[in-house]
Coordinates of C-alpha atoms and ligand atoms in Angstrom, one line a residue:
M48 CA -95.2 -70.0 162.9
F49 CA -93.6 -67.1 160.8
L50 CA -92.7 -68.4 157.7
S51 CA -90.3 -66.2 155.6
C52 CA -90.0 -65.2 152.1
V53 CA -86.9 -63.8 150.8
C54 CA -86.2 -61.8 147.6
E55 CA -83.0 -62.0 145.8
A56 CA -81.5 -58.8 144.5
D57 CA -82.3 -60.0 141.0
G58 CA -86.0 -60.1 141.8
R59 CA -86.2 -63.9 142.3
L60 CA -88.5 -64.9 144.8
N61 CA -87.3 -67.3 147.5
T62 CA -90.4 -68.4 149.6
G63 CA -89.7 -70.2 152.9
H64 CA -92.0 -72.9 153.5
A65 CA -95.1 -74.0 151.0
G66 CA -95.5 -70.3 150.2
V67 CA -97.9 -69.7 153.0
L68 CA -97.8 -66.3 153.9
L69 CA -99.4 -64.7 157.2
A70 CA -100.8 -61.2 157.7
E71 CA -100.4 -58.8 160.6
R72 CA -103.7 -57.4 161.9
R73 CA -103.9 -54.0 161.8
G74 CA -103.1 -51.7 164.9
S75 CA -101.8 -55.1 166.4
Y76 CA -98.8 -53.3 168.0
P77 CA -98.5 -49.9 170.2
L78 CA -96.6 -47.1 168.4
I79 CA -93.3 -47.5 170.7
D80 CA -93.1 -50.7 172.8
L81 CA -91.8 -48.9 175.6
R82 CA -94.4 -49.1 178.8
I83 CA -92.4 -46.2 180.1
L84 CA -93.3 -43.9 177.2
K85 CA -97.0 -45.2 177.2
T86 CA -97.9 -44.2 180.9
S87 CA -97.1 -40.3 180.2
A88 CA -98.5 -40.5 176.6
Q89 CA -101.5 -42.5 177.3
Q90 CA -104.4 -39.7 177.7
G91 CA -103.0 -37.6 174.5
E92 CA -103.1 -41.2 172.5
V93 CA -106.5 -41.8 173.2
E94 CA -107.4 -38.1 172.2
T95 CA -105.3 -38.9 169.0
V96 CA -107.1 -41.9 168.1
T97 CA -110.4 -40.6 168.5
R98 CA -109.4 -37.5 166.2
R99 CA -108.2 -39.5 163.6
K100 CA -111.5 -41.8 163.7
V101 CA -113.5 -38.5 163.1
K102 CA -110.6 -37.5 160.2
R103 CA -111.2 -40.4 158.7
L104 CA -114.8 -40.5 158.1
L105 CA -114.6 -36.7 157.2
S106 CA -111.8 -37.7 154.7
F107 CA -113.8 -40.3 153.3
Q108 CA -116.9 -37.9 152.5
R109 CA -114.3 -35.3 151.1
Y110 CA -112.9 -38.5 149.0
C111 CA -116.3 -39.0 147.6
H112 CA -116.6 -35.5 146.4
A113 CA -113.2 -35.2 145.3
S114 CA -113.4 -38.6 143.1
R115 CA -116.5 -37.0 141.5
L116 CA -114.6 -34.1 140.7
L117 CA -111.8 -35.9 139.2
R118 CA -114.0 -37.8 137.0
G119 CA -115.8 -34.6 135.9
L120 CA -118.9 -35.5 137.5
V121 CA -119.5 -32.6 139.8
P122 CA -123.1 -31.5 140.0
H123 CA -123.7 -28.0 138.9
T124 CA -125.5 -26.9 142.1
P125 CA -122.9 -25.1 143.9
R126 CA -125.2 -24.4 146.9
S127 CA -124.9 -28.2 148.0
L128 CA -121.1 -27.6 148.1
H129 CA -118.7 -25.6 150.1
L130 CA -117.4 -23.3 148.0
L131 CA -113.8 -22.9 149.7
D132 CA -113.9 -27.0 149.4
D133 CA -114.8 -26.6 145.7
D134 CA -111.6 -24.0 145.4
Y135 CA -109.3 -26.3 146.9
L136 CA -110.4 -29.2 145.1
G137 CA -110.4 -27.4 141.5
Q138 CA -106.8 -26.4 142.5
A139 CA -105.6 -30.1 143.4
A140 CA -107.3 -31.1 140.0
H141 CA -105.4 -29.0 138.1
M142 CA -102.2 -29.9 140.1
L143 CA -103.1 -33.8 138.9
S144 CA -103.2 -32.6 135.1
K145 CA -99.5 -32.1 135.9
V146 CA -98.7 -34.9 138.2
G147 CA -95.8 -36.3 136.0
T148 CA -93.6 -33.2 136.3
W149 CA -90.8 -33.8 138.5
N150 CA -91.2 -30.3 140.3
F151 CA -95.0 -31.3 141.6
D152 CA -95.2 -29.7 145.0
I153 CA -96.4 -32.8 147.1
F154 CA -96.8 -30.6 150.4
L155 CA -99.2 -28.3 148.6
F156 CA -101.4 -31.1 146.9
D157 CA -101.7 -32.6 150.6
R158 CA -102.9 -29.3 152.0
L159 CA -105.3 -29.0 148.9
T160 CA -106.9 -32.3 149.4
N161 CA -106.9 -31.8 153.3
G162 CA -104.6 -34.4 154.0
N163 CA -105.7 -36.8 151.6
S164 CA -103.0 -36.8 148.9
L165 CA -102.1 -40.4 149.0
V166 CA -105.7 -41.7 148.2
T167 CA -106.4 -39.0 145.8
L168 CA -103.2 -39.5 144.0
M169 CA -103.6 -43.4 144.1
C170 CA -107.2 -43.1 142.5
H171 CA -106.0 -40.7 140.0
L172 CA -103.1 -42.8 138.6
F173 CA -105.5 -46.0 138.8
N174 CA -107.5 -44.4 136.3
V175 CA -104.7 -43.0 134.1
Y176 CA -103.6 -46.6 133.8
D177 CA -107.2 -48.0 133.4
L178 CA -106.3 -50.4 136.3
I179 CA -109.6 -50.5 137.7
H180 CA -111.3 -51.9 134.8
H181 CA -108.2 -54.3 133.9
F182 CA -108.3 -55.8 137.3
Q183 CA -112.2 -55.4 137.7
L184 CA -111.6 -53.8 141.1
D185 CA -114.8 -52.8 143.3
M186 CA -114.4 -48.8 143.7
V187 CA -115.9 -49.5 147.5
K188 CA -113.0 -51.8 148.3
L189 CA -110.5 -49.8 146.6
N190 CA -111.4 -46.9 148.6
R191 CA -111.5 -48.9 151.8
F192 CA -108.0 -50.1 151.4
L193 CA -106.3 -46.8 150.2
G194 CA -108.3 -45.1 153.2
M195 CA -106.7 -48.0 155.5
V196 CA -103.3 -47.5 154.0
Q197 CA -103.3 -43.8 154.4
E198 CA -104.6 -43.9 157.8
D199 CA -102.1 -46.3 159.0
Y200 CA -99.3 -43.6 158.4
H201 CA -98.6 -41.7 161.6
S202 CA -99.3 -38.3 160.7
Q203 CA -97.3 -37.4 163.7
N204 CA -94.0 -38.5 162.2
P205 CA -92.2 -35.7 160.7
Y206 CA -91.0 -38.1 157.6
H207 CA -92.5 -41.1 157.6
N208 CA -96.0 -40.4 157.1
A209 CA -98.5 -40.3 154.2
V210 CA -97.2 -37.5 152.5
H211 CA -93.9 -39.4 152.2
A212 CA -95.7 -42.1 150.7
A213 CA -97.5 -39.8 148.3
D214 CA -94.2 -38.4 147.3
V215 CA -93.0 -41.8 146.6
T216 CA -96.0 -42.9 144.5
Q217 CA -95.4 -39.6 142.5
A218 CA -91.8 -40.4 141.8
M219 CA -92.6 -43.8 141.0
Y220 CA -95.2 -42.8 138.5
C221 CA -92.5 -40.5 136.8
Y222 CA -90.4 -43.6 136.6
L223 CA -92.7 -45.7 135.1
K224 CA -93.4 -43.1 132.5
E225 CA -89.6 -43.4 131.7
P226 CA -89.5 -44.3 127.8
K227 CA -86.9 -47.0 128.4
L228 CA -89.4 -48.7 130.9
A229 CA -92.9 -47.6 129.8
E230 CA -93.4 -49.9 126.8
H231 CA -92.3 -53.0 128.4
L232 CA -94.6 -52.8 131.6
S233 CA -97.5 -54.7 131.8
P234 CA -100.9 -53.7 133.7
L235 CA -99.8 -55.7 136.7
D236 CA -96.1 -54.4 136.7
V237 CA -97.9 -50.6 136.9
F238 CA -100.1 -51.9 139.6
L239 CA -97.5 -53.5 141.5
G240 CA -95.2 -50.5 141.2
L241 CA -97.8 -48.1 142.6
M242 CA -99.1 -50.4 145.3
A243 CA -95.9 -50.7 146.6
A244 CA -94.9 -47.3 146.5
A245 CA -97.8 -46.2 148.2
A246 CA -97.6 -48.9 151.0
H247 CA -93.9 -49.4 151.5
D248 CA -93.9 -47.8 154.6
V249 CA -97.0 -48.3 156.1
D250 CA -97.5 -48.0 159.9
H251 CA -93.8 -46.7 160.4
P252 CA -92.9 -46.1 164.2
G253 CA -90.6 -43.1 163.5
V254 CA -87.7 -45.1 164.7
N255 CA -85.2 -47.2 163.3
Q256 CA -84.2 -50.6 163.1
P257 CA -81.6 -50.4 165.7
F258 CA -84.0 -48.8 168.1
L259 CA -86.6 -51.6 168.1
I260 CA -83.9 -54.2 168.4
K261 CA -82.5 -52.6 171.3
T262 CA -85.9 -51.7 173.0
R263 CA -86.5 -55.5 172.3
H264 CA -89.8 -54.6 170.4
H265 CA -91.7 -57.5 169.7
L266 CA -91.6 -56.9 166.1
A267 CA -87.7 -57.4 166.1
S268 CA -87.8 -60.6 167.4
L269 CA -90.8 -61.5 165.1
Y270 CA -88.8 -60.7 162.0
Q271 CA -85.4 -61.9 163.9
N272 CA -83.8 -58.5 163.4
T273 CA -83.6 -58.6 159.8
S274 CA -85.7 -56.0 157.9
V275 CA -87.7 -55.7 160.7
L276 CA -89.6 -52.6 159.5
E277 CA -90.0 -53.5 155.9
S278 CA -91.4 -56.9 156.9
H279 CA -93.9 -55.0 158.9
H280 CA -94.8 -52.8 156.1
W281 CA -95.1 -55.7 153.7
R282 CA -97.4 -57.9 156.4
S283 CA -99.4 -54.8 157.1
T284 CA -100.3 -54.3 153.6
V285 CA -101.3 -57.8 153.1
G286 CA -103.6 -57.7 156.0
M287 CA -105.0 -54.4 154.7
L288 CA -105.6 -56.5 151.3
R289 CA -107.2 -59.0 152.9
E290 CA -109.3 -57.0 155.1
S291 CA -110.5 -54.9 152.5
G292 CA -111.0 -57.8 150.0
L293 CA -109.6 -55.8 147.4
L294 CA -108.1 -59.1 145.5
S295 CA -110.7 -61.4 146.9
H296 CA -112.2 -61.7 143.4
L297 CA -108.9 -62.8 141.8
P298 CA -107.8 -66.6 141.5
A299 CA -106.1 -67.5 144.8
D300 CA -102.7 -67.9 143.0
M301 CA -103.0 -64.8 141.4
S302 CA -103.5 -62.8 144.6
R303 CA -100.9 -65.1 146.4
D304 CA -98.4 -64.0 143.6
I305 CA -99.4 -60.3 144.0
E306 CA -98.7 -60.6 147.8
Q307 CA -95.7 -61.9 147.4
R308 CA -94.3 -59.5 144.8
L309 CA -95.4 -56.9 146.8
G310 CA -93.2 -58.0 149.5
S311 CA -90.2 -58.6 147.1
L312 CA -90.6 -54.7 146.1
I313 CA -91.0 -53.2 149.7
L314 CA -88.1 -55.3 151.4
A315 CA -85.9 -54.0 148.5
T316 CA -86.3 -50.6 150.1
D317 CA -84.3 -51.8 153.2
I318 CA -81.2 -49.6 153.3
N319 CA -79.3 -52.3 154.7
R320 CA -79.3 -54.2 151.2
Q321 CA -78.4 -51.2 149.0
N322 CA -75.0 -52.6 148.0
E323 CA -76.4 -56.0 147.0
F324 CA -78.8 -54.4 144.9
L325 CA -76.4 -51.2 143.5
M326 CA -73.9 -54.2 142.7
T327 CA -76.4 -56.4 140.8
F328 CA -77.5 -53.1 138.9
R329 CA -74.2 -52.1 137.9
E330 CA -73.3 -55.6 136.9
H331 CA -76.3 -55.9 134.4
L332 CA -75.6 -52.5 132.9
D333 CA -72.0 -53.3 132.5
N334 CA -73.1 -56.7 130.8
Q335 CA -75.7 -54.9 129.1
D336 CA -78.0 -58.2 129.8
L337 CA -81.0 -56.5 130.9
D338 CA -83.9 -58.0 128.9
L339 CA -87.1 -56.0 129.6
Q340 CA -89.3 -58.6 128.0
L341 CA -88.5 -61.0 130.8
A342 CA -90.7 -60.6 133.9
S343 CA -88.0 -61.4 136.3
H344 CA -86.2 -58.5 134.9
R345 CA -88.8 -56.1 134.8
H346 CA -89.3 -56.9 138.5
F347 CA -85.6 -56.1 139.4
I348 CA -86.1 -52.6 137.6
L349 CA -89.2 -52.1 139.7
Q350 CA -87.1 -52.8 142.7
I351 CA -84.6 -50.5 141.8
A352 CA -87.1 -47.9 140.7
L353 CA -88.9 -48.1 144.3
K354 CA -85.7 -47.7 145.7
C355 CA -84.9 -44.5 143.7
A356 CA -88.2 -43.1 144.5
D357 CA -87.8 -43.9 148.1
I358 CA -84.6 -41.9 148.3
C359 CA -85.2 -39.2 145.6
N360 CA -85.6 -36.3 147.7
P361 CA -82.2 -34.7 147.1
C362 CA -82.8 -34.8 143.7
R363 CA -85.8 -32.7 144.0
V364 CA -86.0 -29.1 143.2
W365 CA -84.2 -27.3 146.5
E366 CA -87.0 -26.0 147.8
L367 CA -88.8 -29.1 148.3
S368 CA -85.8 -31.1 149.1
R369 CA -84.8 -28.9 151.9
Q370 CA -87.9 -29.4 153.7
W371 CA -87.8 -33.2 153.3
S372 CA -84.2 -32.9 154.7
E373 CA -85.2 -31.1 157.6
R374 CA -88.1 -33.7 158.5
V375 CA -86.1 -36.7 158.3
C376 CA -83.6 -35.1 160.6
E377 CA -86.4 -33.8 162.7
E378 CA -87.3 -37.7 163.0
F379 CA -83.7 -38.8 164.0
Y380 CA -83.1 -36.2 166.6
R381 CA -86.6 -37.3 168.3
Q382 CA -85.4 -40.6 168.5
G383 CA -82.0 -39.3 169.8
D384 CA -84.0 -37.6 172.7
L385 CA -85.9 -40.6 173.3
E386 CA -82.5 -42.7 173.6
K387 CA -81.3 -40.0 175.8
K388 CA -84.3 -39.7 178.1
F389 CA -84.2 -43.4 178.8
D390 CA -80.5 -43.8 179.0
L391 CA -79.9 -45.8 175.8
E392 CA -76.9 -45.1 173.6
I393 CA -77.7 -42.4 170.9
S394 CA -77.8 -44.0 167.5
P395 CA -75.8 -42.7 164.7
L396 CA -77.1 -39.5 163.0
C397 CA -79.7 -39.2 166.1
N398 CA -77.5 -36.6 168.1
Q399 CA -78.9 -33.0 167.4
Q400 CA -76.0 -31.5 169.2
S401 CA -73.3 -33.2 166.9
D402 CA -75.2 -34.2 163.8
S403 CA -76.0 -31.2 161.9
V404 CA -78.6 -31.4 159.0
P405 CA -76.0 -30.4 156.5
A406 CA -73.6 -33.0 157.6
I407 CA -76.3 -35.7 157.6
Q408 CA -77.5 -34.8 154.1
I409 CA -74.2 -34.5 152.5
G410 CA -73.2 -38.0 154.0
F411 CA -76.6 -39.3 152.7
I412 CA -76.1 -37.9 149.2
S413 CA -72.5 -39.3 148.7
Y414 CA -72.9 -42.6 150.0
I415 CA -76.5 -43.6 149.3
V416 CA -78.1 -41.5 146.5
E417 CA -75.5 -40.5 144.2
P418 CA -74.2 -44.0 143.5
L419 CA -77.6 -45.0 142.7
F420 CA -78.8 -42.3 140.6
E421 CA -75.8 -42.4 138.7
E422 CA -76.4 -46.2 137.6
W423 CA -80.3 -44.9 137.2
H424 CA -79.0 -42.2 134.8
R425 CA -76.9 -44.9 132.8
F426 CA -80.0 -47.2 132.6
T427 CA -82.3 -44.6 131.4
E428 CA -79.6 -43.9 128.6
P429 CA -79.8 -41.0 130.0
S430 CA -83.4 -39.8 129.9
L431 CA -84.1 -35.6 130.5
L432 CA -85.6 -36.5 133.7
S433 CA -82.5 -38.5 135.4
Q434 CA -80.4 -35.7 133.7
T435 CA -82.6 -33.2 135.7
M436 CA -82.3 -35.1 139.0
L437 CA -78.8 -35.5 138.9
D438 CA -78.5 -31.5 138.2
H439 CA -80.5 -31.0 141.1
L440 CA -78.4 -33.6 143.3
H441 CA -75.2 -31.8 142.3
K442 CA -76.9 -28.2 143.4
N443 CA -78.4 -29.3 146.6
K444 CA -75.4 -31.1 147.7
A445 CA -73.4 -27.7 146.9
N446 CA -76.3 -25.8 149.0
W447 CA -75.8 -28.1 151.9
S448 CA -72.0 -27.9 151.8
S449 CA -72.3 -23.9 152.1
L450 CA -74.8 -24.3 154.8
R451 CA -72.5 -26.5 156.7
C452 CA -69.5 -23.7 156.3
A453 CA -71.9 -21.4 157.4
H454 CA -72.6 -23.2 160.6
T455 CA -69.4 -23.5 161.4
P456 CA -68.3 -21.1 164.4
S457 CA -64.9 -20.5 163.3
D458 CA -66.0 -19.7 159.6
V459 CA -66.2 -16.6 158.8
Q460 CA -68.8 -16.9 156.0
S461 CA -72.0 -15.0 157.0
H462 CA -75.1 -16.9 157.7
S463 CA -77.2 -14.8 155.5
Q464 CA -74.9 -15.8 152.4
A465 CA -75.7 -19.3 152.7
E466 CA -79.4 -19.2 154.5
E467 CA -81.3 -19.6 151.2
P468 CA -78.8 -20.8 148.4
E469 CA -80.9 -20.8 145.4
G470 CA -83.8 -22.3 143.5
E471 CA -87.5 -22.6 144.0
V472 CA -90.2 -24.8 143.2
G473 CA -91.5 -24.6 139.5
E474 CA -88.1 -22.6 138.7
G475 CA -87.0 -23.6 135.2
S476 CA -89.0 -24.7 132.2
D477 CA -86.8 -27.4 131.2
I478 CA -88.1 -29.6 134.1
P479 CA -89.6 -32.6 132.9
Ligands
ZN528 ZN1 -89.9 -44.6 152.5

């Protein structure tokens, strides 16, 4: 029987029946549950699975090497190591020394770690916060858990892949460091914030909830058409936590509490609940009644921080922001192509012919991102980082506007003028 756990916008947990929580088995459902798609893709899929298994094995070996390097334990016997790997890992380690800066290039970091950005980043941050020692975590189990999470992201998704998860985790780290918040956070808050960020989209199929509902995907009926994807991300995370045994040494009520709070954080990323969270946040700020000594208020702010991290792409420097925008639109268009191919109605934003990247981005920024980040700016009173993010947001919005004009056929503005508006990764010394 499926038992629901509903999290309220103020952070309170409302567990369905007796607090029992079921975990989803890993790999329990096909990528997209349409038999028509499977027949043509079957052969390629088998090859992909084998390739992924080999890649995972290699990744683990690389990770073992990387973790030694990050702890400063690299043996001084260069002959036993591949020189090129050393060079890349040296650069990755150098990047990690600046992991708290807002212009951190996660795409570059992912290349330098050979596709292991999520595992490498999480291990580093767990060390920064001394979480391994604090929670007496077993390193082998932690590696197993993080490896599973990273692998269960679909690398063929242009947007919802492990690099997005690593990007959200890096943003979350920046928010956890905000002076307004940092001094109040307990090790458990930090642990939950990082874990939720890393796993918040795990096993994302690359299509949205309406697609799953109209194709009668079994997840849609399992979760009764509500927060279908987010519920799946959460339950899959719980499944991996239990499979890896990462929390098995903790008292049962504590690990149950961690699972529930992870759910409350991950479910908060459902964009359909944006207004509910935004209004509660605004109300707290208007009334000035947030008390970060209270665990429930800190949990609410972690929900908001994760929501911000999840949609912070337009607040990044243009060069990074543009890449994310193109990736997310590519994923939308792929869904639109599938819908067209199988005579389904094309979902909003998914029609490449009528929904341009600049138009999608301007709508997203105006209705979703700007309202949330203006409140976050207010919450931080304001911080240098939140000011930087708003500056990028406004610049990027203006860039998309000029690109939209450039792509309107009747417009006389030359394409080249608007092609590369401004800004490069790493520009400006004032970026925190
Ligand atoms: Zn996400």
